Amino acid sequence: MHQDHEIHVRRRGRNFGLLAVLLGFIVVIFGLTVVKVTSGGFSEAFDHVARPALVPDASLNEVPATSAPEVSQ
Amino acid sequence: MTDLSLHIATSDGPAEEAGLRDYWQLLKPRLMSLSVFTALVGLLVAPGGVHPFLGATSILWIAVGAGASAALNMWFDADIDRVMKRTRNRPIPSGRVAPSDALAFGLFLTVLSVTMLGLTANWVAAGWLFFTIFFYAVIYSMWLKRTTSWNTVIGGLAGAFPPLIGYAAVTGTTPVEAWLMVGLIFMWTPPHFWALALFVKLDYHAARIPMLTVTHGRDETRRQAWLWSLGLVAVSLVTAFTAIGGPLTLAVALVLNAVWLQRAWAMYRRTDAEAEADKHLAERRLFKWSLIYLFAHFAVFVAEAALPFGGW
């Protein structure tokens, strides 16, 4: 018959408490991931271009179509 | 503590096993609740708003950070706690938690709370959280608490930072409004604590902690409490005219400060003999009012931000 080691019996309450804390931590991390991903504020998947967050006013950087330099032959 | 050491301890006679409650006690939950409340106010009054989940978790990490500094404080102050009656039964002096375990616990929670707040909110808030933990655990606990009678003032500064961290968690900045909330708690702490020290027999002298009541006497403590009260009133009234204040804050602050000044004056203008005669009635009245004062003052900041007619 299986018998728990004395230390497991003695620490049962503490171990279950730690389990609850770790499960809570997982829930928090999962929640943070969902919120960050859906709000788009955490990671910006841009490569080889200026990150929009670093551009003071993105509209200022837009080149109007009429002012595009003409290529002379 | 290893399992081996536990076996040795139990074979010699049952050493009391540390339970979750002991680790919870290491976090000084009562102090933590004040940090949570004021950090929450800082977060709610900050302009811009934040996602509710991010706000709630930011408060959680600030609370964990406050707990971490408390655990480090208990680790370092175990020798003092052993001497004083009020603290003799804390987890470390009672032998339930090994000092090294408390130190590891405090350091782990420091890294966890600062990192997680940085990832959850921003690194400005995380930086201030780290500074607060460092200030309380190292500057206050390890250095100034045992060397100067201004320890109450210095310790109070560490407890004053949570609203600034809450504010920074939303905006990433620390403007004058955030600093005024720090100033309010900073000015509030000394008279609040000295009123308590005048009517409760704290055995700090047994632990050789230089408290103002011992080093400068009880009359000087009354005078200092009155002077700091004047500073508190000034900071309180200034907050009413900033972005976190408004007419409602001004009205509430006038009432709160009028009663505070009346009670602080009553405590200042009397002798110890008079205090003994009525069982420290004036000191108790100021202490009780100080609890209402801080709660009401911070609550009115939230009301000002939440109500449609709030603000100037």
Coordinates of C-alpha atoms in Angstrom, one line a residue:
Chain A
M1 CA 0.0 0.0 0.0
H2 CA 1.3 3.4 -1.0
Q3 CA 2.2 5.6 2.0
D4 CA 3.1 9.3 1.7
H5 CA 6.5 10.3 2.9
E6 CA 6.3 12.3 6.2
I7 CA 7.6 15.5 4.6
H8 CA 4.8 15.4 2.0
V9 CA 2.2 15.0 4.7
R10 CA 3.7 17.8 6.7
R11 CA 4.0 20.2 3.7
R12 CA 0.7 19.3 2.1
G13 CA -0.9 22.7 2.9
R14 CA 2.1 24.6 1.7
N15 CA 2.4 22.7 -1.5
F16 CA -1.2 23.2 -2.4
G17 CA -0.9 26.9 -1.6
L18 CA 2.1 27.1 -3.9
L19 CA 0.2 25.3 -6.6
A20 CA -2.6 27.9 -6.3
V21 CA 0.0 30.7 -6.6
L22 CA 1.6 29.2 -9.7
L23 CA -1.8 28.6 -11.3
G24 CA -2.7 32.2 -10.6
F25 CA 0.6 33.3 -12.2
I26 CA -0.2 31.3 -15.3
V27 CA -3.7 32.9 -15.5
V28 CA -2.1 36.4 -15.2
I29 CA 0.5 35.7 -17.9
F30 CA -2.1 34.3 -20.2
G31 CA -4.4 37.3 -19.6
L32 CA -1.5 39.7 -20.2
T33 CA -0.6 37.9 -23.4
V34 CA -4.2 38.1 -24.7
V35 CA -4.5 41.8 -23.8
K36 CA -1.1 42.8 -25.2
V37 CA -1.6 40.9 -28.5
T38 CA -5.2 42.2 -29.1
S39 CA -4.3 45.8 -28.2
G40 CA -1.2 45.6 -30.4
G41 CA 0.9 47.7 -28.0
F42 CA 3.5 45.2 -27.0
S43 CA 5.0 43.8 -30.2
E44 CA 5.3 45.6 -33.5
A45 CA 6.0 43.2 -36.3
F46 CA 7.7 45.6 -38.6
D47 CA 11.0 44.9 -40.1
H48 CA 13.4 47.1 -42.2
V49 CA 11.0 50.0 -41.8
A50 CA 10.7 52.8 -39.2
R51 CA 8.5 51.6 -36.3
P52 CA 5.4 53.8 -36.1
A53 CA 5.9 54.2 -32.4
L54 CA 9.2 56.0 -33.1
V55 CA 7.8 58.4 -35.7
P56 CA 6.5 61.5 -33.9
D57 CA 3.7 62.1 -36.4
A58 CA 3.3 59.5 -39.1
S59 CA 1.2 61.8 -41.2
L60 CA 4.1 64.3 -41.6
N61 CA 6.2 61.6 -43.2
E62 CA 3.7 60.9 -45.9
V63 CA 5.0 62.2 -49.3
P64 CA 2.1 63.9 -51.2
A65 CA 1.6 62.3 -54.6
T66 CA 1.9 65.7 -56.3
S67 CA 5.3 66.4 -54.9
A68 CA 6.9 63.2 -56.0
P69 CA 10.1 64.0 -57.9
E70 CA 9.9 63.7 -61.6
V71 CA 12.5 61.6 -63.3
S72 CA 14.0 63.5 -66.3
Q73 CA 15.2 61.6 -69.2
Chain B
M1 CA 16.4 25.4 3.9
T2 CA 17.0 22.0 2.4
D3 CA 15.0 18.9 3.1
L4 CA 18.0 17.4 4.8
S5 CA 18.2 20.2 7.3
L6 CA 14.5 19.8 8.0
H7 CA 15.0 16.1 8.8
I8 CA 17.8 17.0 11.2
A9 CA 15.6 19.6 12.8
T10 CA 12.7 17.3 13.3
S11 CA 14.8 14.5 14.6
D12 CA 16.0 16.7 17.4
G13 CA 12.5 17.8 18.3
P14 CA 9.8 19.3 16.2
A15 CA 10.9 22.7 14.8
E16 CA 7.7 24.5 13.8
E17 CA 7.2 24.2 10.0
A18 CA 6.8 27.4 8.1
G19 CA 3.4 27.6 6.5
L20 CA 2.0 29.8 3.8
R21 CA 0.7 32.1 6.5
D22 CA 4.3 32.8 7.6
Y23 CA 5.4 33.8 4.2
W24 CA 2.2 35.9 3.9
Q25 CA 3.2 37.6 7.2
L26 CA 6.7 38.4 5.8
L27 CA 4.9 40.6 3.2
K28 CA 3.4 42.8 6.0
P29 CA -0.1 42.7 4.5
R30 CA -1.4 45.7 6.4
L31 CA 1.3 48.0 5.1
M32 CA 0.8 46.4 1.7
S33 CA -2.9 47.4 1.7
L34 CA -2.0 51.0 2.1
S35 CA 0.4 50.8 -0.9
V36 CA -2.3 49.0 -2.9
F37 CA -4.9 51.7 -2.1
T38 CA -2.7 54.7 -2.9
A39 CA -1.2 53.1 -6.0
L40 CA -4.8 52.4 -7.2
V41 CA -5.7 56.0 -6.7
G42 CA -2.5 57.1 -8.6
L43 CA -3.6 54.8 -11.5
L44 CA -7.2 56.0 -11.5
V45 CA -6.4 59.7 -11.5
A46 CA -3.8 59.5 -14.2
P47 CA -5.0 60.9 -17.5
G48 CA -5.4 58.6 -20.5
G49 CA -6.7 55.5 -18.7
V50 CA -5.4 51.9 -19.1
H51 CA -6.9 48.5 -20.0
P52 CA -8.6 47.2 -16.8
F53 CA -6.6 44.0 -16.8
L54 CA -3.3 45.8 -17.3
G55 CA -4.3 48.2 -14.5
A56 CA -5.3 45.4 -12.1
T57 CA -2.1 43.4 -12.8
S58 CA 0.0 46.6 -12.4
I59 CA -1.5 47.1 -9.0
L60 CA -0.7 43.4 -8.2
W61 CA 3.0 43.9 -9.1
I62 CA 3.2 47.0 -7.0
A63 CA 1.7 45.1 -4.1
V64 CA 4.2 42.3 -4.6
G65 CA 7.0 44.9 -4.7
A66 CA 5.8 46.4 -1.4
G67 CA 5.7 42.8 0.0
A68 CA 9.3 42.2 -1.3
S69 CA 10.6 45.3 0.5
A70 CA 8.8 44.2 3.7
A71 CA 10.3 40.7 3.5
L72 CA 13.8 42.2 3.1
N73 CA 13.1 44.6 6.0
M74 CA 12.1 41.6 8.2
W75 CA 15.2 39.7 7.2
F76 CA 17.5 42.6 8.2
D77 CA 15.6 43.6 11.3
A78 CA 15.3 40.1 12.8
D79 CA 17.6 41.1 15.6
I80 CA 15.5 44.0 16.5
D81 CA 12.2 42.0 16.2
R82 CA 13.6 39.4 18.6
V83 CA 14.0 42.1 21.3
M84 CA 10.6 43.9 21.0
K85 CA 7.5 42.3 22.5
R86 CA 5.3 43.5 19.6
T87 CA 7.4 41.7 16.9
R88 CA 8.8 38.7 18.8
N89 CA 6.4 36.4 17.2
R90 CA 7.2 37.3 13.6
P91 CA 8.2 34.4 11.3
I92 CA 12.0 34.9 11.6
P93 CA 12.5 35.7 15.3
S94 CA 10.0 32.9 16.2
G95 CA 12.2 30.4 14.2
R96 CA 9.5 29.4 11.7
V97 CA 11.3 30.9 8.7
A98 CA 15.0 30.8 8.3
P99 CA 16.7 34.2 7.6
S100 CA 18.2 32.9 4.4
D101 CA 14.8 31.8 3.2
A102 CA 13.3 35.2 3.9
L103 CA 16.2 36.9 2.1
A104 CA 15.8 34.7 -1.0
F105 CA 12.0 35.2 -0.9
G106 CA 12.4 39.0 -0.8
L107 CA 15.0 39.1 -3.6
F108 CA 12.9 36.8 -5.7
L109 CA 9.8 38.9 -5.3
T110 CA 11.9 42.1 -6.1
V111 CA 13.0 40.7 -9.4
L112 CA 9.6 39.3 -10.2
S113 CA 7.6 42.5 -9.4
V114 CA 10.0 44.9 -11.1
T115 CA 10.3 42.8 -14.3
M116 CA 6.6 42.1 -14.5
L117 CA 5.6 45.7 -13.9
G118 CA 8.0 46.7 -16.7
L119 CA 6.4 44.2 -19.0
T120 CA 2.9 44.9 -17.9
A121 CA 3.0 48.7 -17.8
N122 CA 6.3 50.4 -18.7
W123 CA 9.9 50.7 -17.4
V124 CA 9.4 54.1 -15.9
A125 CA 7.0 52.7 -13.4
A126 CA 9.2 49.6 -12.9
G127 CA 12.2 51.8 -12.3
W128 CA 10.4 53.7 -9.5
L129 CA 9.2 50.4 -8.0
F130 CA 12.8 49.2 -7.9
F131 CA 13.9 52.5 -6.4
T132 CA 11.2 52.3 -3.7
I133 CA 12.2 48.7 -2.7
F134 CA 15.9 49.7 -2.7
F135 CA 15.2 52.8 -0.6
Y136 CA 13.1 51.0 2.0
A137 CA 15.3 47.9 2.2
V138 CA 18.8 49.4 2.0
I139 CA 18.7 53.2 2.7
Y140 CA 16.0 53.0 5.4
S141 CA 16.3 49.5 7.0
M142 CA 20.0 48.8 6.7
W143 CA 21.3 52.3 7.1
L144 CA 19.3 55.2 8.5
K145 CA 16.8 53.4 10.8
R146 CA 19.5 52.6 13.3
T147 CA 21.5 55.8 13.0
T148 CA 19.1 58.8 13.0
S149 CA 16.0 59.8 14.8
W150 CA 14.7 61.0 11.5
N151 CA 14.1 57.4 10.6
T152 CA 10.3 57.9 10.7
V153 CA 10.5 60.6 8.1
I154 CA 12.9 58.7 5.9
G155 CA 10.8 55.4 6.2
G156 CA 7.7 57.4 5.4
L157 CA 9.2 58.5 2.1
A158 CA 9.4 54.9 0.9
G159 CA 5.8 54.4 1.8
A160 CA 4.9 57.5 -0.1
F161 CA 5.9 56.3 -3.6
P162 CA 3.1 53.9 -4.6
P163 CA 0.7 56.6 -6.0
L164 CA 3.5 57.9 -8.2
I165 CA 4.2 54.3 -9.4
G166 CA 0.5 53.8 -10.1
Y167 CA 0.4 57.1 -12.0
A168 CA 3.5 56.3 -14.0
A169 CA 2.1 52.9 -14.9
V170 CA -0.6 54.7 -17.0
T171 CA 1.3 57.6 -18.4
G172 CA 5.0 56.6 -18.3
T173 CA 5.6 60.1 -16.7
T174 CA 5.8 61.5 -13.2
P175 CA 4.4 65.1 -13.4
V176 CA 3.9 67.4 -10.4
E177 CA 0.5 65.9 -9.5
A178 CA 2.2 62.5 -9.0
W179 CA 4.8 64.1 -6.8
L180 CA 2.2 66.0 -4.8
M181 CA 0.5 62.7 -3.9
V182 CA 4.0 61.5 -2.7
G183 CA 4.3 64.7 -0.7
L184 CA 1.0 64.2 0.9
I185 CA 1.8 60.8 2.3
F186 CA 5.4 62.0 3.1
M187 CA 4.1 64.9 5.3
W188 CA 1.3 62.7 6.7
T189 CA 3.5 59.9 8.0
P190 CA 5.5 61.6 10.8
P191 CA 2.6 63.2 12.7
H192 CA 0.6 60.0 12.2
F193 CA 3.4 57.8 13.6
W194 CA 4.4 60.2 16.4
A195 CA 0.8 60.5 17.7
L196 CA 0.9 56.7 17.9
A197 CA 4.3 56.7 19.6
L198 CA 3.1 59.1 22.2
F199 CA 0.3 56.8 23.4
V200 CA 1.6 53.3 22.8
K201 CA 4.6 52.2 24.7
L202 CA 6.8 51.1 21.9
D203 CA 9.9 49.4 23.2
Y204 CA 12.2 50.8 20.6
H205 CA 14.6 51.8 23.3
A206 CA 15.1 48.1 24.2
A207 CA 16.2 47.5 20.6
R208 CA 18.3 50.7 20.6
I209 CA 16.4 52.3 17.7
P210 CA 16.8 56.1 18.0
M211 CA 13.1 57.2 17.9
L212 CA 12.3 60.9 18.3
T213 CA 10.4 60.3 21.5
V214 CA 13.5 58.8 23.1
T215 CA 16.3 60.9 21.5
H216 CA 14.6 64.4 21.7
G217 CA 11.9 63.8 24.3
R218 CA 8.1 63.7 24.2
D219 CA 7.6 67.5 24.2
E220 CA 9.8 67.9 21.1
T221 CA 7.9 65.1 19.4
R222 CA 4.7 67.0 20.0
R223 CA 6.2 70.2 18.6
Q224 CA 7.6 68.3 15.5
A225 CA 4.2 66.7 14.9
W226 CA 2.6 70.2 14.9
L227 CA 5.3 71.6 12.5
W228 CA 4.8 68.6 10.1
S229 CA 1.1 69.1 10.3
L230 CA 1.5 72.6 9.0
G231 CA 3.5 71.2 6.0
L232 CA 0.8 68.6 5.5
V233 CA -1.9 71.2 5.3
A234 CA 0.1 73.2 2.7
V235 CA 0.7 70.2 0.4
S236 CA -2.9 69.1 0.8
L237 CA -4.3 72.5 -0.2
V238 CA -1.9 72.8 -3.2
T239 CA -3.2 69.4 -4.5
A240 CA -6.7 70.9 -4.7
F241 CA -5.5 73.4 -7.3
T242 CA -3.8 70.9 -9.7
A243 CA -5.1 68.6 -12.4
I244 CA -6.0 65.9 -9.8
G245 CA -7.9 68.4 -7.6
G246 CA -11.0 70.6 -8.0
P247 CA -13.7 72.4 -6.0
L248 CA -14.7 69.1 -4.3
T249 CA -11.1 68.4 -3.3
L250 CA -10.8 71.9 -2.0
A251 CA -13.9 71.6 0.1
V252 CA -13.0 68.2 1.5
A253 CA -9.4 69.2 2.1
L254 CA -10.6 72.3 4.1
V255 CA -12.6 70.2 6.4
L256 CA -10.0 67.4 6.8
N257 CA -7.2 70.0 7.5
A258 CA -9.3 72.1 9.9
V259 CA -10.0 69.0 12.1
W260 CA -6.4 67.9 11.8
L261 CA -5.0 71.2 12.9
Q262 CA -7.4 71.4 15.8
R263 CA -6.3 68.0 17.0
A264 CA -2.6 68.5 16.3
W265 CA -2.7 71.8 18.2
A266 CA -4.5 70.1 21.2
M267 CA -1.8 67.4 21.2
Y268 CA 1.0 70.0 21.0
R269 CA -0.3 72.3 23.7
R270 CA -0.3 69.9 26.6
T271 CA 2.1 68.2 28.9
D272 CA 2.7 64.5 29.4
A273 CA 1.1 64.7 32.9
E274 CA -2.1 66.0 31.2
A275 CA -1.9 63.2 28.6
E276 CA -1.5 60.6 31.3
A277 CA -4.5 62.0 33.2
D278 CA -6.9 61.5 30.3
K279 CA -5.2 58.4 28.9
H280 CA -3.7 60.2 25.9
L281 CA -7.1 61.2 24.5
A282 CA -5.7 64.0 22.2
E283 CA -3.0 61.7 20.8
R284 CA -5.5 58.9 20.2
R285 CA -7.9 61.4 18.5
L286 CA -5.2 62.7 16.1
F287 CA -4.1 59.2 15.3
K288 CA -7.7 58.1 14.5
W289 CA -8.2 61.2 12.4
S290 CA -5.0 60.6 10.5
L291 CA -6.4 57.3 9.2
I292 CA -9.7 58.9 8.1
Y293 CA -7.7 61.8 6.6
L294 CA -5.5 59.8 4.3
F295 CA -8.4 57.6 3.1
A296 CA -10.7 60.5 2.5
H297 CA -8.1 62.7 0.8
F298 CA -7.2 60.0 -1.7
A299 CA -10.8 59.0 -2.2
V300 CA -11.7 62.5 -3.2
F301 CA -9.0 62.5 -5.9
V302 CA -10.8 59.5 -7.4
A303 CA -14.2 61.1 -7.1
E304 CA -12.8 64.2 -8.8
A305 CA -11.6 62.1 -11.7
A306 CA -14.7 60.0 -11.9
L307 CA -17.6 62.5 -11.4
P308 CA -18.8 64.4 -14.4
F309 CA -18.5 67.7 -12.6
G310 CA -15.1 66.9 -11.2
G311 CA -12.0 69.0 -11.8
W312 CA -11.6 72.7 -12.4

